[in-house]
Amino acid sequence: MLIHFKSCTKVALDFTFPENIHECLRLTNEFRQLPKKHKAREDKLENFLKLLSKINEKRNKCGTISECEI
């Protein structure tokens, strides 16, 4: 159970489907545009790299992401 005391955006890699990759990339780019000392600009890049790693892993198993069954 998660309790958020303040509004936030969280992308959980366990629940990221291939059809949502573009939205994850869009959010990552929004976070990058925040000022360096902004509260919401935490370690988002690490999550982005994990996402790319999962995409690459899936691509290696299937050939391309579009060929994979969801």
PDB file of N, CA and C in Angstrom:
ATOM      1  N   MET A   1       0.838  -1.174   0.000  1.00  0.00           N
ATOM      2  CA  MET A   1       0.000   0.000   0.000  1.00  0.00           C
ATOM      3  C   MET A   1       0.883   1.238   0.000  1.00  0.00           C
ATOM      4  N   LEU A   2       0.548   2.171  -0.855  1.00  0.00           N
ATOM      5  CA  LEU A   2       1.270   3.435  -0.929  1.00  0.00           C
ATOM      6  C   LEU A   2       0.366   4.569  -0.482  1.00  0.00           C
ATOM      7  N   ILE A   3       0.929   5.471   0.289  1.00  0.00           N
ATOM      8  CA  ILE A   3       0.200   6.667   0.693  1.00  0.00           C
ATOM      9  C   ILE A   3       1.013   7.862   0.220  1.00  0.00           C
ATOM     10  N   HIS A   4       0.400   8.715  -0.585  1.00  0.00           N
ATOM     11  CA  HIS A   4       1.065   9.918  -1.068  1.00  0.00           C
ATOM     12  C   HIS A   4       0.460  11.115  -0.343  1.00  0.00           C
ATOM     13  N   PHE A   5       1.300  11.834   0.376  1.00  0.00           N
ATOM     14  CA  PHE A   5       0.837  13.001   1.108  1.00  0.00           C
ATOM     15  C   PHE A   5       0.813  14.251   0.236  1.00  0.00           C
ATOM     16  N   LYS A   6       1.499  14.201  -0.876  1.00  0.00           N
ATOM     17  CA  LYS A   6       1.506  15.304  -1.833  1.00  0.00           C
ATOM     18  C   LYS A   6       1.272  14.715  -3.210  1.00  0.00           C
ATOM     19  N   SER A   7       0.754  15.528  -4.117  1.00  0.00           N
ATOM     20  CA  SER A   7       0.528  15.028  -5.469  1.00  0.00           C
ATOM     21  C   SER A   7       1.869  14.753  -6.145  1.00  0.00           C
ATOM     22  N   CYS A   8       1.910  13.696  -6.908  1.00  0.00           N
ATOM     23  CA  CYS A   8       3.137  13.340  -7.603  1.00  0.00           C
ATOM     24  C   CYS A   8       2.806  12.466  -8.806  1.00  0.00           C
ATOM     25  N   THR A   9       3.771  12.307  -9.676  1.00  0.00           N
ATOM     26  CA  THR A   9       3.632  11.425 -10.826  1.00  0.00           C
ATOM     27  C   THR A   9       4.655  10.322 -10.662  1.00  0.00           C
ATOM     28  N   LYS A  10       4.212   9.099 -10.755  1.00  0.00           N
ATOM     29  CA  LYS A  10       5.123   7.974 -10.603  1.00  0.00           C
ATOM     30  C   LYS A  10       4.874   7.003 -11.745  1.00  0.00           C
ATOM     31  N   VAL A  11       5.924   6.593 -12.395  1.00  0.00           N
ATOM     32  CA  VAL A  11       5.817   5.597 -13.453  1.00  0.00           C
ATOM     33  C   VAL A  11       6.448   4.330 -12.911  1.00  0.00           C
ATOM     34  N   ALA A  12       5.648   3.306 -12.749  1.00  0.00           N
ATOM     35  CA  ALA A  12       6.148   2.032 -12.250  1.00  0.00           C
ATOM     36  C   ALA A  12       6.507   1.155 -13.440  1.00  0.00           C
ATOM     37  N   LEU A  13       7.764   0.761 -13.515  1.00  0.00           N
ATOM     38  CA  LEU A  13       8.219  -0.028 -14.654  1.00  0.00           C
ATOM     39  C   LEU A  13       7.535  -1.382 -14.726  1.00  0.00           C
ATOM     40  N   ASP A  14       7.124  -1.915 -13.600  1.00  0.00           N
ATOM     41  CA  ASP A  14       6.454  -3.211 -13.594  1.00  0.00           C
ATOM     42  C   ASP A  14       5.136  -3.161 -14.350  1.00  0.00           C
ATOM     43  N   PHE A  15       4.566  -1.978 -14.485  1.00  0.00           N
ATOM     44  CA  PHE A  15       3.262  -1.841 -15.119  1.00  0.00           C
ATOM     45  C   PHE A  15       3.322  -0.994 -16.390  1.00  0.00           C
ATOM     46  N   THR A  16       4.491  -0.881 -16.969  1.00  0.00           N
ATOM     47  CA  THR A  16       4.642  -0.107 -18.196  1.00  0.00           C
ATOM     48  C   THR A  16       4.522  -1.033 -19.390  1.00  0.00           C
ATOM     49  N   PHE A  17       3.501  -0.818 -20.186  1.00  0.00           N
ATOM     50  CA  PHE A  17       3.271  -1.637 -21.366  1.00  0.00           C
ATOM     51  C   PHE A  17       3.890  -0.953 -22.580  1.00  0.00           C
ATOM     52  N   PRO A  18       4.251  -1.727 -23.595  1.00  0.00           N
ATOM     53  CA  PRO A  18       4.873  -1.132 -24.789  1.00  0.00           C
ATOM     54  C   PRO A  18       4.066   0.005 -25.400  1.00  0.00           C
ATOM     55  N   GLU A  19       2.746  -0.076 -25.356  1.00  0.00           N
ATOM     56  CA  GLU A  19       1.942   0.995 -25.955  1.00  0.00           C
ATOM     57  C   GLU A  19       2.007   2.288 -25.142  1.00  0.00           C
ATOM     58  N   ASN A  20       2.551   2.246 -23.923  1.00  0.00           N
ATOM     59  CA  ASN A  20       2.666   3.440 -23.078  1.00  0.00           C
ATOM     60  C   ASN A  20       4.063   4.052 -23.096  1.00  0.00           C
ATOM     61  N   ILE A  21       4.966   3.492 -23.876  1.00  0.00           N
ATOM     62  CA  ILE A  21       6.350   3.963 -23.881  1.00  0.00           C
ATOM     63  C   ILE A  21       6.433   5.435 -24.272  1.00  0.00           C
ATOM     64  N   HIS A  22       5.654   5.845 -25.267  1.00  0.00           N
ATOM     65  CA  HIS A  22       5.707   7.245 -25.708  1.00  0.00           C
ATOM     66  C   HIS A  22       5.297   8.199 -24.585  1.00  0.00           C
ATOM     67  N   GLU A  23       4.325   7.812 -23.786  1.00  0.00           N
ATOM     68  CA  GLU A  23       3.897   8.652 -22.658  1.00  0.00           C
ATOM     69  C   GLU A  23       5.004   8.733 -21.604  1.00  0.00           C
ATOM     70  N   CYS A  24       5.677   7.616 -21.343  1.00  0.00           N
ATOM     71  CA  CYS A  24       6.784   7.614 -20.381  1.00  0.00           C
ATOM     72  C   CYS A  24       7.915   8.524 -20.856  1.00  0.00           C
ATOM     73  N   LEU A  25       8.213   8.463 -22.147  1.00  0.00           N
ATOM     74  CA  LEU A  25       9.254   9.332 -22.702  1.00  0.00           C
ATOM     75  C   LEU A  25       8.845  10.800 -22.608  1.00  0.00           C
ATOM     76  N   ARG A  26       7.576  11.091 -22.850  1.00  0.00           N
ATOM     77  CA  ARG A  26       7.081  12.466 -22.749  1.00  0.00           C
ATOM     78  C   ARG A  26       7.233  12.989 -21.319  1.00  0.00           C
ATOM     79  N   LEU A  27       6.854  12.161 -20.347  1.00  0.00           N
ATOM     80  CA  LEU A  27       6.976  12.569 -18.945  1.00  0.00           C
ATOM     81  C   LEU A  27       8.434  12.793 -18.562  1.00  0.00           C
ATOM     82  N   THR A  28       9.307  11.912 -19.027  1.00  0.00           N
ATOM     83  CA  THR A  28      10.730  12.060 -18.738  1.00  0.00           C
ATOM     84  C   THR A  28      11.253  13.379 -19.280  1.00  0.00           C
ATOM     85  N   ASN A  29      10.845  13.736 -20.483  1.00  0.00           N
ATOM     86  CA  ASN A  29      11.280  15.009 -21.071  1.00  0.00           C
ATOM     87  C   ASN A  29      10.738  16.197 -20.285  1.00  0.00           C
ATOM     88  N   GLU A  30       9.515  16.086 -19.772  1.00  0.00           N
ATOM     89  CA  GLU A  30       8.963  17.159 -18.933  1.00  0.00           C
ATOM     90  C   GLU A  30       9.790  17.333 -17.665  1.00  0.00           C
ATOM     91  N   PHE A  31      10.173  16.223 -17.041  1.00  0.00           N
ATOM     92  CA  PHE A  31      10.983  16.300 -15.825  1.00  0.00           C
ATOM     93  C   PHE A  31      12.338  16.944 -16.110  1.00  0.00           C
ATOM     94  N   ARG A  32      12.902  16.653 -17.256  1.00  0.00           N
ATOM     95  CA  ARG A  32      14.201  17.230 -17.616  1.00  0.00           C
ATOM     96  C   ARG A  32      14.130  18.743 -17.759  1.00  0.00           C
ATOM     97  N   GLN A  33      12.977  19.274 -18.105  1.00  0.00           N
ATOM     98  CA  GLN A  33      12.832  20.714 -18.308  1.00  0.00           C
ATOM     99  C   GLN A  33      12.633  21.476 -16.999  1.00  0.00           C
ATOM    100  N   LEU A  34      12.412  20.771 -15.909  1.00  0.00           N
ATOM    101  CA  LEU A  34      12.255  21.440 -14.615  1.00  0.00           C
ATOM    102  C   LEU A  34      13.589  22.040 -14.185  1.00  0.00           C
ATOM    103  N   PRO A  35      13.561  23.114 -13.400  1.00  0.00           N
ATOM    104  CA  PRO A  35      14.812  23.673 -12.872  1.00  0.00           C
ATOM    105  C   PRO A  35      15.560  22.626 -12.052  1.00  0.00           C
ATOM    106  N   LYS A  36      16.878  22.708 -12.047  1.00  0.00           N
ATOM    107  CA  LYS A  36      17.716  21.689 -11.392  1.00  0.00           C
ATOM    108  C   LYS A  36      17.372  21.485  -9.915  1.00  0.00           C
ATOM    109  N   LYS A  37      16.960  22.526  -9.225  1.00  0.00           N
ATOM    110  CA  LYS A  37      16.681  22.399  -7.786  1.00  0.00           C
ATOM    111  C   LYS A  37      15.207  22.175  -7.485  1.00  0.00           C
ATOM    112  N   HIS A  38      14.414  21.909  -8.499  1.00  0.00           N
ATOM    113  CA  HIS A  38      12.976  21.686  -8.309  1.00  0.00           C
ATOM    114  C   HIS A  38      12.760  20.394  -7.523  1.00  0.00           C
ATOM    115  N   LYS A  39      11.773  20.424  -6.597  1.00  0.00           N
ATOM    116  CA  LYS A  39      11.478  19.269  -5.750  1.00  0.00           C
ATOM    117  C   LYS A  39      11.138  18.011  -6.551  1.00  0.00           C
ATOM    118  N   ALA A  40      10.405  18.189  -7.630  1.00  0.00           N
ATOM    119  CA  ALA A  40       9.933  17.037  -8.401  1.00  0.00           C
ATOM    120  C   ALA A  40      11.017  16.422  -9.277  1.00  0.00           C
ATOM    121  N   ARG A  41      12.159  17.086  -9.368  1.00  0.00           N
ATOM    122  CA  ARG A  41      13.220  16.576 -10.240  1.00  0.00           C
ATOM    123  C   ARG A  41      14.158  15.689  -9.433  1.00  0.00           C
ATOM    124  N   GLU A  42      13.703  14.504  -9.176  1.00  0.00           N
ATOM    125  CA  GLU A  42      14.508  13.525  -8.450  1.00  0.00           C
ATOM    126  C   GLU A  42      15.282  12.711  -9.468  1.00  0.00           C
ATOM    127  N   ASP A  43      15.622  11.505  -9.114  1.00  0.00           N
ATOM    128  CA  ASP A  43      16.419  10.659  -9.997  1.00  0.00           C
ATOM    129  C   ASP A  43      15.526   9.984 -11.026  1.00  0.00           C
ATOM    130  N   LYS A  44      14.975  10.776 -11.931  1.00  0.00           N
ATOM    131  CA  LYS A  44      14.092  10.242 -12.969  1.00  0.00           C
ATOM    132  C   LYS A  44      14.887   9.554 -14.069  1.00  0.00           C
ATOM    133  N   LEU A  45      16.123   9.994 -14.271  1.00  0.00           N
ATOM    134  CA  LEU A  45      16.926   9.416 -15.338  1.00  0.00           C
ATOM    135  C   LEU A  45      17.168   7.936 -15.088  1.00  0.00           C
ATOM    136  N   GLU A  46      17.360   7.561 -13.823  1.00  0.00           N
ATOM    137  CA  GLU A  46      17.563   6.143 -13.513  1.00  0.00           C
ATOM    138  C   GLU A  46      16.346   5.329 -13.939  1.00  0.00           C
ATOM    139  N   ASN A  47      15.148   5.832 -13.678  1.00  0.00           N
ATOM    140  CA  ASN A  47      13.937   5.137 -14.103  1.00  0.00           C
ATOM    141  C   ASN A  47      13.865   5.047 -15.622  1.00  0.00           C
ATOM    142  N   PHE A  48      14.273   6.112 -16.293  1.00  0.00           N
ATOM    143  CA  PHE A  48      14.278   6.121 -17.756  1.00  0.00           C
ATOM    144  C   PHE A  48      15.236   5.050 -18.285  1.00  0.00           C
ATOM    145  N   LEU A  49      16.411   4.943 -17.675  1.00  0.00           N
ATOM    146  CA  LEU A  49      17.380   3.938 -18.118  1.00  0.00           C
ATOM    147  C   LEU A  49      16.876   2.524 -17.848  1.00  0.00           C
ATOM    148  N   LYS A  50      16.171   2.329 -16.744  1.00  0.00           N
ATOM    149  CA  LYS A  50      15.570   1.021 -16.466  1.00  0.00           C
ATOM    150  C   LYS A  50      14.527   0.686 -17.520  1.00  0.00           C
ATOM    151  N   LEU A  51      13.738   1.682 -17.906  1.00  0.00           N
ATOM    152  CA  LEU A  51      12.727   1.478 -18.941  1.00  0.00           C
ATOM    153  C   LEU A  51      13.380   1.075 -20.258  1.00  0.00           C
ATOM    154  N   LEU A  52      14.426   1.786 -20.652  1.00  0.00           N
ATOM    155  CA  LEU A  52      15.125   1.443 -21.890  1.00  0.00           C
ATOM    156  C   LEU A  52      15.724   0.045 -21.818  1.00  0.00           C
ATOM    157  N   SER A  53      16.216  -0.334 -20.650  1.00  0.00           N
ATOM    158  CA  SER A  53      16.765  -1.677 -20.470  1.00  0.00           C
ATOM    159  C   SER A  53      15.690  -2.738 -20.663  1.00  0.00           C
ATOM    160  N   LYS A  54      14.494  -2.499 -20.107  1.00  0.00           N
ATOM    161  CA  LYS A  54      13.393  -3.449 -20.277  1.00  0.00           C
ATOM    162  C   LYS A  54      12.958  -3.536 -21.733  1.00  0.00           C
ATOM    163  N   ILE A  55      12.941  -2.400 -22.425  1.00  0.00           N
ATOM    164  CA  ILE A  55      12.583  -2.394 -23.843  1.00  0.00           C
ATOM    165  C   ILE A  55      13.598  -3.211 -24.632  1.00  0.00           C
ATOM    166  N   ASN A  56      14.871  -3.000 -24.341  1.00  0.00           N
ATOM    167  CA  ASN A  56      15.929  -3.722 -25.035  1.00  0.00           C
ATOM    168  C   ASN A  56      15.840  -5.221 -24.758  1.00  0.00           C
ATOM    169  N   GLU A  57      15.558  -5.577 -23.512  1.00  0.00           N
ATOM    170  CA  GLU A  57      15.409  -6.982 -23.130  1.00  0.00           C
ATOM    171  C   GLU A  57      14.271  -7.631 -23.914  1.00  0.00           C
ATOM    172  N   LYS A  58      13.146  -6.940 -24.000  1.00  0.00           N
ATOM    173  CA  LYS A  58      11.984  -7.446 -24.739  1.00  0.00           C
ATOM    174  C   LYS A  58      12.305  -7.572 -26.225  1.00  0.00           C
ATOM    175  N   ARG A  59      13.009  -6.575 -26.767  1.00  0.00           N
ATOM    176  CA  ARG A  59      13.372  -6.590 -28.189  1.00  0.00           C
ATOM    177  C   ARG A  59      14.290  -7.768 -28.496  1.00  0.00           C
ATOM    178  N   ASN A  60      15.228  -8.050 -27.595  1.00  0.00           N
ATOM    179  CA  ASN A  60      16.147  -9.167 -27.807  1.00  0.00           C
ATOM    180  C   ASN A  60      15.420 -10.506 -27.793  1.00  0.00           C
ATOM    181  N   LYS A  61      14.374 -10.617 -26.993  1.00  0.00           N
ATOM    182  CA  LYS A  61      13.605 -11.862 -26.928  1.00  0.00           C
ATOM    183  C   LYS A  61      12.731 -12.056 -28.158  1.00  0.00           C
ATOM    184  N   CYS A  62      12.196 -10.962 -28.696  1.00  0.00           N
ATOM    185  CA  CYS A  62      11.176 -11.057 -29.745  1.00  0.00           C
ATOM    186  C   CYS A  62      11.648 -10.618 -31.127  1.00  0.00           C
ATOM    187  N   GLY A  63      12.754  -9.982 -31.230  1.00  0.00           N
ATOM    188  CA  GLY A  63      13.169  -9.419 -32.510  1.00  0.00           C
ATOM    189  C   GLY A  63      12.857  -7.938 -32.542  1.00  0.00           C
ATOM    190  N   THR A  64      11.575  -7.589 -32.449  1.00  0.00           N
ATOM    191  CA  THR A  64      11.154  -6.191 -32.305  1.00  0.00           C
ATOM    192  C   THR A  64       9.998  -6.153 -31.319  1.00  0.00           C
ATOM    193  N   ILE A  65       9.772  -5.010 -30.741  1.00  0.00           N
ATOM    194  CA  ILE A  65       8.683  -4.882 -29.768  1.00  0.00           C
ATOM    195  C   ILE A  65       7.340  -5.125 -30.436  1.00  0.00           C
ATOM    196  N   SER A  66       7.179  -4.668 -31.663  1.00  0.00           N
ATOM    197  CA  SER A  66       5.889  -4.826 -32.337  1.00  0.00           C
ATOM    198  C   SER A  66       5.576  -6.288 -32.643  1.00  0.00           C
ATOM    199  N   GLU A  67       6.602  -7.151 -32.687  1.00  0.00           N
ATOM    200  CA  GLU A  67       6.373  -8.576 -32.937  1.00  0.00           C
ATOM    201  C   GLU A  67       5.986  -9.328 -31.668  1.00  0.00           C
ATOM    202  N   CYS A  68       6.214  -8.742 -30.509  1.00  0.00           N
ATOM    203  CA  CYS A  68       5.941  -9.414 -29.239  1.00  0.00           C
ATOM    204  C   CYS A  68       4.449  -9.433 -28.948  1.00  0.00           C
ATOM    205  N   GLU A  69       4.017 -10.512 -28.346  1.00  0.00           N
ATOM    206  CA  GLU A  69       2.633 -10.564 -27.876  1.00  0.00           C
ATOM    207  C   GLU A  69       2.582  -9.974 -26.487  1.00  0.00           C
ATOM    208  N   ILE A  70       1.559  -9.215 -26.236  1.00  0.00           N
ATOM    209  CA  ILE A  70       1.412  -8.577 -24.918  1.00  0.00           C
ATOM    210  C   ILE A  70       0.527  -9.444 -24.060  1.00  0.00           C
TER     211      ILE A  70
END
